[in-house]
Amino acid sequence: LAKNYRSYQLDLIKDHIGHKILEIGPGNGEIIENFKVNNKITLIDNDKEMCKVLNKKFGNEKNIKILNSDIKSVDEKFDSILYMDVIEHIENDIEELNLACKHLLESGKLIIIVPAFNFLFSDFDKDVGHYRRYNKKNFNSYVKNKNLKIISLKYFDSIGFLILSLSKLLNFKGRKNAVIGIKIWNLLMPFSKLIDKLFFHQFGKSLICVIQKD
């Protein structure tokens, strides 16, 4: 239901993608599919059923490795490590980020997209397994005194922010309302991109952070 949002995510990350890529929690692989040509890719998911979907989709791709595990099982280093709407599902997010940074090559990039602003946390977040939402301060604090630097940190999807704020204010609940909201939000994504630019990415439903190993 959110193809336009995925497309927007792709626009935000494509200039940061290197040759050797690791994606944690890749879903059905719709993001990484755009980078499979001439790149070496590792996909990790702790869900067996999702790994079956990934194997069915990428099983014949010699440059793509699929692991039913987590980052602790990896002994390689990468140019790019992706967490696309994943970190918020991990209870100990700091430990996860620390492990990810250890698996970056020199000048490698950790690319993270997360839901923004904890005051927007709702029953929907709980239903989909979110522990928290994030703001810029979370990531600025994380890289402080580490051999890391932030090269991109901005909010995006202003329309999504407004829809979530309205649904929170009016106390919309239930899967039916959520599905209707997602469909409307997806249709309005081109306007969201425009508003993001006009307001210099000062607010949004989501936050992108790109951390580089210095």
CSV table of N, CA, C and O in Angstrom, one decimal, residues 115-121 133-135 155 161 202-206:
chain,number,residue,atom,x,y,z
A,115,PRO,N,10.9,5.8,12.1
A,115,PRO,CA,9.7,6.7,12.4
A,115,PRO,C,10.2,7.8,13.3
A,115,PRO,O,11.0,7.6,14.2
A,116,ALA,N,9.7,9.0,13.1
A,116,ALA,CA,10.1,10.2,13.8
A,116,ALA,C,9.1,10.7,14.8
A,116,ALA,O,7.9,10.5,14.7
A,117,PHE,N,9.6,11.3,15.9
A,117,PHE,CA,8.9,12.1,16.9
A,117,PHE,C,8.1,11.1,17.8
A,117,PHE,O,7.1,10.6,17.4
A,118,ASN,N,8.6,10.9,19.0
A,118,ASN,CA,8.0,10.0,19.9
A,118,ASN,C,6.6,10.4,20.4
A,118,ASN,O,5.8,9.6,20.8
A,119,PHE,N,6.3,11.7,20.3
A,119,PHE,CA,4.9,12.2,20.7
A,119,PHE,C,3.9,11.6,19.7
A,119,PHE,O,2.7,11.7,20.0
A,120,LEU,N,4.3,11.1,18.6
A,120,LEU,CA,3.4,10.5,17.6
A,120,LEU,C,3.2,9.0,17.9
A,120,LEU,O,2.4,8.4,17.1
A,121,PHE,N,3.9,8.5,18.9
A,121,PHE,CA,3.8,7.1,19.1
A,121,PHE,C,2.3,6.7,19.5
A,121,PHE,O,1.7,7.4,20.3
A,133,ARG,N,9.9,5.9,18.7
A,133,ARG,CA,10.2,6.7,17.5
A,133,ARG,C,11.4,7.6,17.8
A,133,ARG,O,11.9,7.7,19.0
A,134,TYR,N,12.0,8.3,16.8
A,134,TYR,CA,13.3,8.9,17.0
A,134,TYR,C,13.2,10.4,16.6
A,134,TYR,O,12.3,10.9,15.9
A,135,ASN,N,14.2,11.2,17.1
A,135,ASN,CA,14.5,12.5,16.6
A,135,ASN,C,15.9,12.7,16.3
A,135,ASN,O,16.7,11.8,16.6
A,155,TYR,N,14.4,15.1,8.5
A,155,TYR,CA,13.1,14.5,8.6
A,155,TYR,C,12.5,14.5,7.1
A,155,TYR,O,12.9,15.4,6.3
A,161,PHE,N,3.3,13.1,8.5
A,161,PHE,CA,3.4,13.7,9.8
A,161,PHE,C,2.0,14.4,10.2
A,161,PHE,O,1.5,14.2,11.3
A,202,GLN,N,12.3,20.1,8.0
A,202,GLN,CA,12.3,20.4,9.4
A,202,GLN,C,11.3,19.6,10.2
A,202,GLN,O,11.4,19.5,11.4
A,203,PHE,N,10.4,18.9,9.5
A,203,PHE,CA,9.5,17.9,10.2
A,203,PHE,C,9.1,16.9,9.2
A,203,PHE,O,9.3,17.0,8.0
A,204,GLY,N,8.6,15.8,9.8
A,204,GLY,CA,8.1,14.7,8.9
A,204,GLY,C,7.8,13.5,9.7
A,204,GLY,O,8.1,13.4,10.9
A,205,LYS,N,7.1,12.5,9.1
A,205,LYS,CA,6.8,11.3,9.7
A,205,LYS,C,8.0,10.4,10.0
A,205,LYS,O,8.0,9.6,10.9
A,206,SER,N,9.0,10.5,9.1
A,206,SER,CA,10.2,9.7,9.2
A,206,SER,C,11.4,10.5,9.3
A,206,SER,O,11.5,11.7,9.0
